[in-house]
Short mmCIF file of C-alpha atoms in Angstrom, two decimals:
data_model
loop_
_atom_site.label_atom_id
_atom_site.label_comp_id
_atom_site.label_asym_id
_atom_site.label_seq_id
_atom_site.Cartn_x
_atom_site.Cartn_y
_atom_site.Cartn_z
CA MET O 1 -13.04 53.35 -9.84
CA ALA O 2 -14.66 56.76 -10.25
CA PRO O 3 -16.76 58.12 -7.35
CA LEU O 4 -20.37 56.96 -7.42
CA HIS O 5 -21.77 60.41 -8.13
CA THR O 6 -19.80 60.57 -11.40
CA LEU O 7 -21.41 57.39 -12.66
CA VAL O 8 -25.05 58.47 -12.62
CA ALA O 9 -25.32 58.72 -16.40
CA LEU O 10 -23.77 55.28 -16.79
CA SER O 11 -25.75 53.53 -14.12
CA VAL O 12 -29.28 54.44 -15.18
CA GLY O 13 -31.17 53.62 -18.33
CA ALA O 14 -32.29 56.47 -20.56
CA ALA O 15 -35.92 56.20 -19.45
CA ALA O 16 -35.04 56.51 -15.78
CA ALA O 17 -32.62 59.36 -16.36
CA SER O 18 -35.27 61.35 -18.23
CA CYS O 19 -38.02 60.80 -15.64
CA TYR O 20 -39.12 63.95 -13.87
CA HIS O 21 -39.24 63.55 -10.10
CA ILE O 22 -41.91 64.73 -7.68
CA ASP O 23 -40.12 65.95 -4.55
CA THR O 24 -42.40 65.32 -1.57
CA HIS O 25 -39.79 66.13 1.10
CA LEU O 26 -38.77 69.67 0.21
CA HIS O 27 -38.41 72.16 3.02
CA ALA O 28 -39.24 75.84 3.13
CA LEU O 29 -38.07 78.58 5.48
CA PRO O 30 -40.51 81.47 5.07
CA PRO O 31 -39.19 84.76 6.51
CA VAL O 32 -41.82 84.76 9.26
CA TYR O 33 -40.63 81.31 10.36
CA VAL O 34 -36.95 82.29 10.33
CA ASP O 35 -37.85 85.32 12.46
CA ALA O 36 -39.58 83.03 14.95
CA ILE O 37 -36.55 80.71 15.03
CA ASN O 38 -34.28 83.68 15.75
CA ARG O 39 -36.58 84.92 18.51
CA HIS O 40 -36.61 81.51 20.17
CA GLY O 41 -32.98 80.46 20.17
CA GLY O 42 -31.69 80.86 16.64
CA GLU O 43 -31.03 77.17 15.93
CA ILE O 44 -32.94 73.97 15.13
CA PHE O 45 -31.47 71.00 17.01
CA GLY O 46 -28.09 72.73 17.02
CA PHE O 47 -28.13 73.72 13.34
CA PRO O 48 -28.66 77.32 12.13
CA PRO O 49 -31.42 77.65 9.52
CA PRO O 50 -30.06 77.42 5.95
CA ALA O 51 -30.63 80.09 3.32
CA TRP O 52 -33.85 79.62 1.36
CA SER O 53 -36.07 81.33 -1.19
CA ILE O 54 -38.76 80.44 -3.70
CA ASN O 55 -36.39 81.13 -6.60
CA ALA O 56 -33.69 78.93 -5.06
CA THR O 57 -36.29 76.18 -4.66
CA LEU O 58 -37.22 76.36 -8.33
CA ASP O 59 -33.53 76.24 -9.24
CA TRP O 60 -33.23 73.16 -7.05
CA LEU O 61 -36.08 71.46 -8.89
CA ASP O 62 -34.31 72.16 -12.17
CA ARG O 63 -31.01 70.85 -10.81
CA THR O 64 -32.58 67.58 -9.68
CA ASN O 65 -34.76 67.02 -12.74
CA SER O 66 -37.92 67.51 -10.67
CA SER O 67 -41.11 68.81 -12.22
CA LEU O 68 -42.96 69.35 -8.92
CA GLY O 69 -42.06 70.03 -5.31
CA PHE O 70 -44.18 70.13 -2.17
CA LEU O 71 -43.01 72.57 0.49
CA SER O 72 -43.15 71.84 4.20
CA LEU O 73 -41.43 73.02 7.35
CA SER O 74 -38.79 70.95 9.02
CA VAL O 75 -39.12 70.71 12.77
CA PRO O 76 -39.93 72.22 15.14
CA GLY O 77 -42.39 74.27 13.06
CA PRO O 78 -44.93 76.51 14.83
CA PRO O 79 -44.43 74.70 18.18
CA ILE O 80 -41.19 76.68 18.47
CA ALA O 81 -43.50 79.50 19.59
CA GLY O 82 -45.23 77.43 22.27
CA THR O 83 -48.81 76.22 22.55
CA GLY O 84 -50.74 79.47 22.55
CA ALA O 85 -51.74 82.40 20.38
CA GLU O 86 -48.25 83.09 19.05
CA ALA O 87 -47.96 79.59 17.59
CA ARG O 88 -51.47 79.80 16.11
CA ASP O 89 -50.59 83.10 14.43
CA LEU O 90 -47.29 81.69 13.20
CA ALA O 91 -48.99 78.69 11.57
CA ARG O 92 -51.53 80.97 9.86
CA ASP O 93 -48.84 83.36 8.63
CA ILE O 94 -46.82 80.47 7.19
CA ASN O 95 -49.84 78.96 5.44
CA GLU O 96 -50.85 82.30 3.98
CA PHE O 97 -47.27 82.75 2.74
CA TYR O 98 -47.44 79.31 1.11
CA GLY O 99 -50.75 80.13 -0.53
CA LYS O 100 -49.57 83.44 -1.94
CA GLU O 101 -46.21 82.19 -3.19
CA THR O 102 -47.56 79.04 -4.83
CA TYR O 103 -50.96 80.19 -6.08
CA THR O 104 -52.54 83.60 -5.46
CA GLU O 105 -49.75 86.22 -5.58
CA VAL O 106 -46.74 84.34 -6.93
CA SER O 107 -43.50 86.32 -7.11
CA ASN O 108 -42.23 83.84 -9.72
CA PRO O 109 -44.87 82.58 -12.19
CA ALA O 110 -43.15 79.20 -12.43
CA ALA O 111 -44.04 78.55 -8.78
CA LYS O 112 -47.74 78.23 -9.58
CA LYS O 113 -47.05 75.36 -11.97
CA ARG O 114 -44.41 73.56 -9.90
CA LEU O 115 -44.90 74.12 -6.17
CA GLY O 116 -47.51 72.91 -3.72
CA PHE O 117 -47.33 72.66 0.05
CA PHE O 118 -48.08 70.62 3.13
CA ALA O 119 -49.48 73.16 5.55
CA ALA O 120 -48.13 74.02 8.98
CA LEU O 121 -50.16 73.31 12.12
CA PRO O 122 -49.86 74.60 15.68
CA ASP O 123 -48.63 72.37 18.47
CA TRP O 124 -51.22 69.59 18.71
CA ARG O 125 -51.43 70.08 22.47
CA ASP O 126 -53.38 73.20 21.50
CA VAL O 127 -56.21 71.03 20.24
CA ASP O 128 -58.67 73.83 19.51
CA GLY O 129 -56.04 75.92 17.72
CA THR O 130 -54.99 72.95 15.59
CA ILE O 131 -58.57 72.14 14.62
CA ALA O 132 -59.22 75.78 13.76
CA GLU O 133 -56.21 75.80 11.41
CA ILE O 134 -57.31 72.54 9.76
CA ASP O 135 -60.74 74.09 9.15
CA PHE O 136 -59.10 77.17 7.62
CA LEU O 137 -57.02 74.98 5.30
CA TYR O 138 -59.92 72.83 4.08
CA LYS O 139 -62.95 75.14 4.30
CA GLN O 140 -61.48 78.54 3.47
CA GLN O 141 -58.03 78.56 1.84
CA LYS O 142 -58.39 75.20 0.02
CA LEU O 143 -54.86 75.14 -1.40
CA ALA O 144 -52.80 72.71 0.68
CA HIS O 145 -52.20 69.18 -0.59
CA GLY O 146 -51.81 68.00 2.99
CA VAL O 147 -50.56 68.94 6.45
CA ALA O 148 -47.11 68.54 7.96
CA VAL O 149 -47.22 66.90 11.40
CA ASN O 150 -44.47 66.27 13.96
CA THR O 151 -43.93 62.75 15.29
CA ASN O 152 -44.63 63.97 18.82
CA TYR O 153 -45.59 67.08 20.73
CA GLY O 154 -43.67 67.24 23.97
CA ASP O 155 -43.94 63.78 25.44
CA TYR O 156 -47.22 63.02 23.67
CA LEU O 157 -47.24 60.58 20.77
CA LEU O 158 -49.86 61.05 18.08
CA GLY O 159 -52.12 58.23 19.21
CA ASN O 160 -52.70 59.90 22.60
CA PRO O 161 -56.42 60.31 23.38
CA LEU O 162 -55.81 64.05 23.73
CA PHE O 163 -55.48 64.21 19.95
CA GLU O 164 -58.59 62.21 19.04
CA ARG O 165 -60.56 65.26 17.90
CA ILE O 166 -57.68 66.32 15.64
CA TRP O 167 -57.62 62.94 13.91
CA ALA O 168 -61.38 63.07 13.53
CA ARG O 169 -61.14 66.45 11.81
CA LEU O 170 -58.36 65.27 9.50
CA ASP O 171 -60.47 62.22 8.66
CA LYS O 172 -63.48 64.42 7.90
CA TYR O 173 -61.48 66.19 5.20
CA GLY O 174 -59.69 63.07 3.95
CA ALA O 175 -56.36 64.75 4.68
CA LEU O 176 -52.85 63.73 3.69
CA VAL O 177 -50.47 63.79 6.67
CA PHE O 178 -46.76 64.29 6.00
CA LEU O 179 -45.15 62.94 9.18
CA HIS O 180 -41.78 64.49 9.99
CA PRO O 181 -39.55 63.37 12.88
CA SER O 182 -39.18 65.81 15.76
CA GLY O 183 -36.91 63.94 18.16
CA LEU O 184 -37.64 61.26 20.71
CA PRO O 185 -40.08 62.10 23.50
CA GLY O 186 -38.19 62.96 26.65
CA VAL O 187 -34.80 62.97 24.88
CA GLN O 188 -33.37 66.39 24.15
CA PRO O 189 -29.84 67.75 23.58
CA PRO O 190 -27.40 67.18 25.12
CA ASP O 191 -28.96 63.87 26.23
CA VAL O 192 -28.79 62.34 22.76
CA ALA O 193 -27.09 59.27 21.32
CA PHE O 194 -23.32 59.64 21.67
CA GLY O 195 -23.74 63.41 21.74
CA VAL O 196 -24.88 63.33 18.10
CA GLN O 197 -27.65 65.76 17.23
CA PRO O 198 -31.17 64.21 16.95
CA PRO O 199 -31.48 64.31 13.13
CA ILE O 200 -28.59 61.85 12.80
CA VAL O 201 -29.72 58.97 15.03
CA ASP O 202 -32.89 59.84 16.93
CA PHE O 203 -35.11 60.95 14.03
CA PRO O 204 -35.46 57.47 12.46
CA PHE O 205 -36.52 56.07 15.83
CA ALA O 206 -38.96 58.96 16.36
CA THR O 207 -40.64 58.10 13.06
CA THR O 208 -40.77 54.43 14.05
CA ARG O 209 -42.33 55.19 17.43
CA ALA O 210 -44.93 57.54 15.97
CA ALA O 211 -45.95 55.16 13.20
CA THR O 212 -46.13 52.19 15.57
CA ASP O 213 -48.15 54.23 18.04
CA ILE O 214 -50.91 55.24 15.61
CA VAL O 215 -51.20 51.64 14.43
CA LEU O 216 -51.22 49.93 17.85
CA THR O 217 -53.57 52.48 19.45
CA GLY O 218 -56.05 51.81 16.68
CA THR O 219 -55.86 55.40 15.42
CA LEU O 220 -55.37 54.39 11.79
CA LYS O 221 -58.08 51.75 12.14
CA ARG O 222 -60.57 54.41 13.27
CA TYR O 223 -59.63 57.03 10.69
CA THR O 224 -59.56 55.34 7.34
CA ASN O 225 -59.80 58.50 5.22
CA VAL O 226 -56.35 59.78 6.24
CA ASP O 227 -53.23 58.99 4.22
CA VAL O 228 -49.87 59.15 6.03
CA VAL O 229 -46.43 59.67 4.50
CA LEU O 230 -43.47 58.62 6.66
CA SER O 231 -40.20 60.49 6.18
CA HIS O 232 -36.88 58.75 5.52
CA ALA O 233 -38.25 55.36 4.41
CA GLY O 234 -40.16 54.90 7.64
CA GLY O 235 -37.12 55.18 9.90
CA THR O 236 -36.46 51.72 11.32
CA LEU O 237 -40.01 50.48 10.70
CA PRO O 238 -39.10 48.16 7.78
CA TYR O 239 -36.50 46.48 9.99
CA LEU O 240 -38.79 46.19 13.03
CA GLY O 241 -42.08 45.39 11.29
CA ASP O 242 -42.06 41.66 11.98
CA ARG O 243 -41.04 42.30 15.59
CA ILE O 244 -44.00 44.64 16.02
CA LEU O 245 -46.37 42.06 14.57
CA GLY O 246 -44.95 39.41 16.85
CA PHE O 247 -45.74 41.23 20.06
CA LEU O 248 -49.32 39.95 19.96
CA SER O 249 -48.02 36.40 20.27
CA ILE O 250 -47.33 37.22 23.94
CA PRO O 251 -50.62 36.51 25.77
CA ILE O 252 -50.12 39.03 28.55
CA VAL O 253 -49.53 41.71 25.92
CA ALA O 254 -52.27 40.64 23.52
CA GLN O 255 -55.00 40.98 26.16
CA TYR O 256 -54.37 44.73 26.36
CA ALA O 257 -54.03 45.35 22.63
CA ASN O 258 -56.42 47.62 20.75
CA VAL O 259 -55.79 45.84 17.46
CA THR O 260 -55.49 42.35 16.04
CA VAL O 261 -52.59 40.98 14.00
CA PRO O 262 -54.47 41.50 10.70
CA GLU O 263 -55.27 45.06 11.75
CA ILE O 264 -51.59 45.73 12.50
CA GLU O 265 -50.69 44.35 9.08
CA GLN O 266 -53.29 46.56 7.45
CA GLY O 267 -52.12 49.62 9.39
CA LEU O 268 -48.45 49.17 8.55
CA ALA O 269 -49.34 48.61 4.89
CA ARG O 270 -51.15 51.97 4.68
CA PHE O 271 -48.03 54.09 5.13
CA TYR O 272 -46.30 55.82 2.24
CA HIS O 273 -42.52 56.18 2.53
CA ASP O 274 -40.33 58.88 1.04
CA PHE O 275 -36.73 58.12 0.09
CA ALA O 276 -35.14 61.19 1.69
CA LEU O 277 -31.66 60.20 2.98
CA SER O 278 -32.63 56.55 2.49
CA THR O 279 -31.17 55.11 -0.71
CA SER O 280 -28.58 52.58 0.44
CA PRO O 281 -29.07 48.99 -0.77
CA GLY O 282 -29.87 47.91 2.77
CA GLN O 283 -32.57 50.54 3.14
CA LEU O 284 -34.12 49.96 -0.27
CA ASN O 285 -34.09 46.17 0.06
CA GLY O 286 -35.61 46.44 3.53
CA LEU O 287 -38.37 48.70 2.27
CA ILE O 288 -39.12 46.39 -0.68
CA ASP O 289 -39.38 43.47 1.75
CA PHE O 290 -41.63 45.48 4.07
CA THR O 291 -44.30 47.03 1.88
CA ASP O 292 -45.71 47.34 -1.63
CA SER O 293 -43.79 49.41 -4.17
CA SER O 294 -46.90 51.54 -4.76
CA LYS O 295 -46.08 53.23 -1.43
CA PHE O 296 -42.66 54.64 -2.44
CA LEU O 297 -42.10 58.38 -2.99
CA TRP O 298 -39.12 60.56 -3.81
CA GLY O 299 -37.94 63.26 -1.39
CA SER O 300 -34.71 65.22 -1.20
CA ASP O 301 -34.77 66.97 2.24
CA TRP O 302 -33.29 70.10 0.63
CA PRO O 303 -32.07 72.61 1.85
CA HIS O 304 -31.38 70.98 5.22
CA VAL O 305 -29.09 68.50 3.48
CA SER O 306 -26.25 69.64 1.24
CA GLU O 307 -26.66 69.48 -2.52
CA GLN O 308 -23.54 67.31 -2.77
CA ARG O 309 -24.94 64.78 -0.33
CA ILE O 310 -28.24 64.60 -2.18
CA ASP O 311 -26.35 64.12 -5.46
CA TYR O 312 -24.63 61.12 -3.91
CA LEU O 313 -27.88 59.68 -2.56
CA LYS O 314 -29.61 60.02 -5.92
CA ALA O 315 -26.67 58.31 -7.64
CA GLN O 316 -26.84 55.53 -5.07
CA TRP O 317 -30.54 55.09 -5.81
CA TYR O 318 -30.00 55.08 -9.57
CA ASP O 319 -27.22 52.53 -9.19
CA PHE O 320 -29.58 50.25 -7.25
CA VAL O 321 -32.19 50.64 -9.99
CA SER O 322 -29.78 49.65 -12.72
CA THR O 323 -27.86 46.85 -10.97
CA ASN O 324 -30.17 45.20 -8.43
CA PRO O 325 -32.56 42.47 -9.62
CA ARG O 326 -35.36 44.28 -7.79
CA GLY O 327 -34.32 47.73 -8.93
CA ARG O 328 -37.39 48.08 -11.18
CA LEU O 329 -39.56 48.23 -8.04
CA VAL O 330 -37.95 51.50 -6.98
CA ALA O 331 -37.37 52.99 -10.43
CA PRO O 332 -37.94 56.75 -10.81
CA GLN O 333 -40.96 56.10 -13.02
CA VAL O 334 -42.57 54.08 -10.22
CA LEU O 335 -42.05 56.81 -7.64
CA ARG O 336 -43.35 59.49 -9.99
CA ALA O 337 -46.50 57.50 -10.72
CA ASN O 338 -47.03 56.91 -6.99
CA GLY O 339 -46.62 60.61 -6.24
CA LYS O 340 -49.04 61.62 -8.98
CA GLU O 341 -51.70 59.18 -7.79
CA LEU O 342 -51.42 60.18 -4.12
CA LEU O 343 -51.18 63.94 -4.59
CA ALA O 344 -53.89 64.13 -7.26
CA ARG O 345 -56.21 62.50 -4.75
CA HIS O 346 -55.52 65.29 -2.25
CA GLU O 347 -55.64 68.33 -4.54
CA GLN O 348 -57.98 71.15 -3.67
CA LYS O 349 -58.12 74.34 -5.77
CA HIS O 350 -54.46 74.14 -6.78
CA LYS O 351 -54.36 71.59 -9.61
CA LEU O 352 -50.69 70.68 -10.05
CA ILE O 353 -50.92 67.08 -11.18
CA LYS O 354 -51.15 66.67 -14.93
#
């Protein structure tokens, strides 16, 4: 039998094959960010930063039949520069770069029609600096479609009371949060699973912990105007969802809970899930069992994942669509419609969604 990636044209109907994707998990490496990486160690979780440019990004969209892409940083983002003025300046420089290259001073005119961005924020432990950058993004620049947020900052998960004012500010603006894994709190190389770098094993659990935390602490219940996208199909959340719900059946646990079972169900149902690195039948079936298909989005994770690997993952997804009885629920047309609805709701001055 031919390799799966050679069967894409055979395994997908014509309508699916011709559907233009919206890539919501598309990373950028602005020069100012690469300079910061090089000043602070030169690697991200053991991997050197890949080559990147706006033109290469547009070529990637063409290669993957994507009409739109939304740029964001992979981890660690501005926190690589600490929690002070340097990280604040780095976040601002990155966001101004995004704004110029996608809207105000584009070096390639196609970028204005095809690229948006999820803005960078300082380390959330710098609460005032983070709030100041959110205000800049929503009161002054008004170009970002959302903000990229790490799953934790140091050992602090996102539902920590320290971050309450940040959530309140995001809620004020009705922000879209693109949640990207940043490793497990307290677990850093070389103390990782089997010596494997965090993106391989730890990142899915980091996403799960962060998502569970903002549900169980009542953060999502308090801030109903915020939409949250979870990377990589929610990590292990679809697998563990029923287990999380069941914890309130333990009386000694329930008495300390900030939420009820219905509130947990409502919180878990609010998450959007991108398909980056998450297209196996087990992952797609688990996600279909876990949440409504209106919450599914496409994401490639380029350029931190090889083009060949992404080709395989897309072919795997298309094969599921064409052969699985529930494939219609994850069809490319469904994900495109979901992306349009979500991102149109969060547009500011930059109107990309047609």
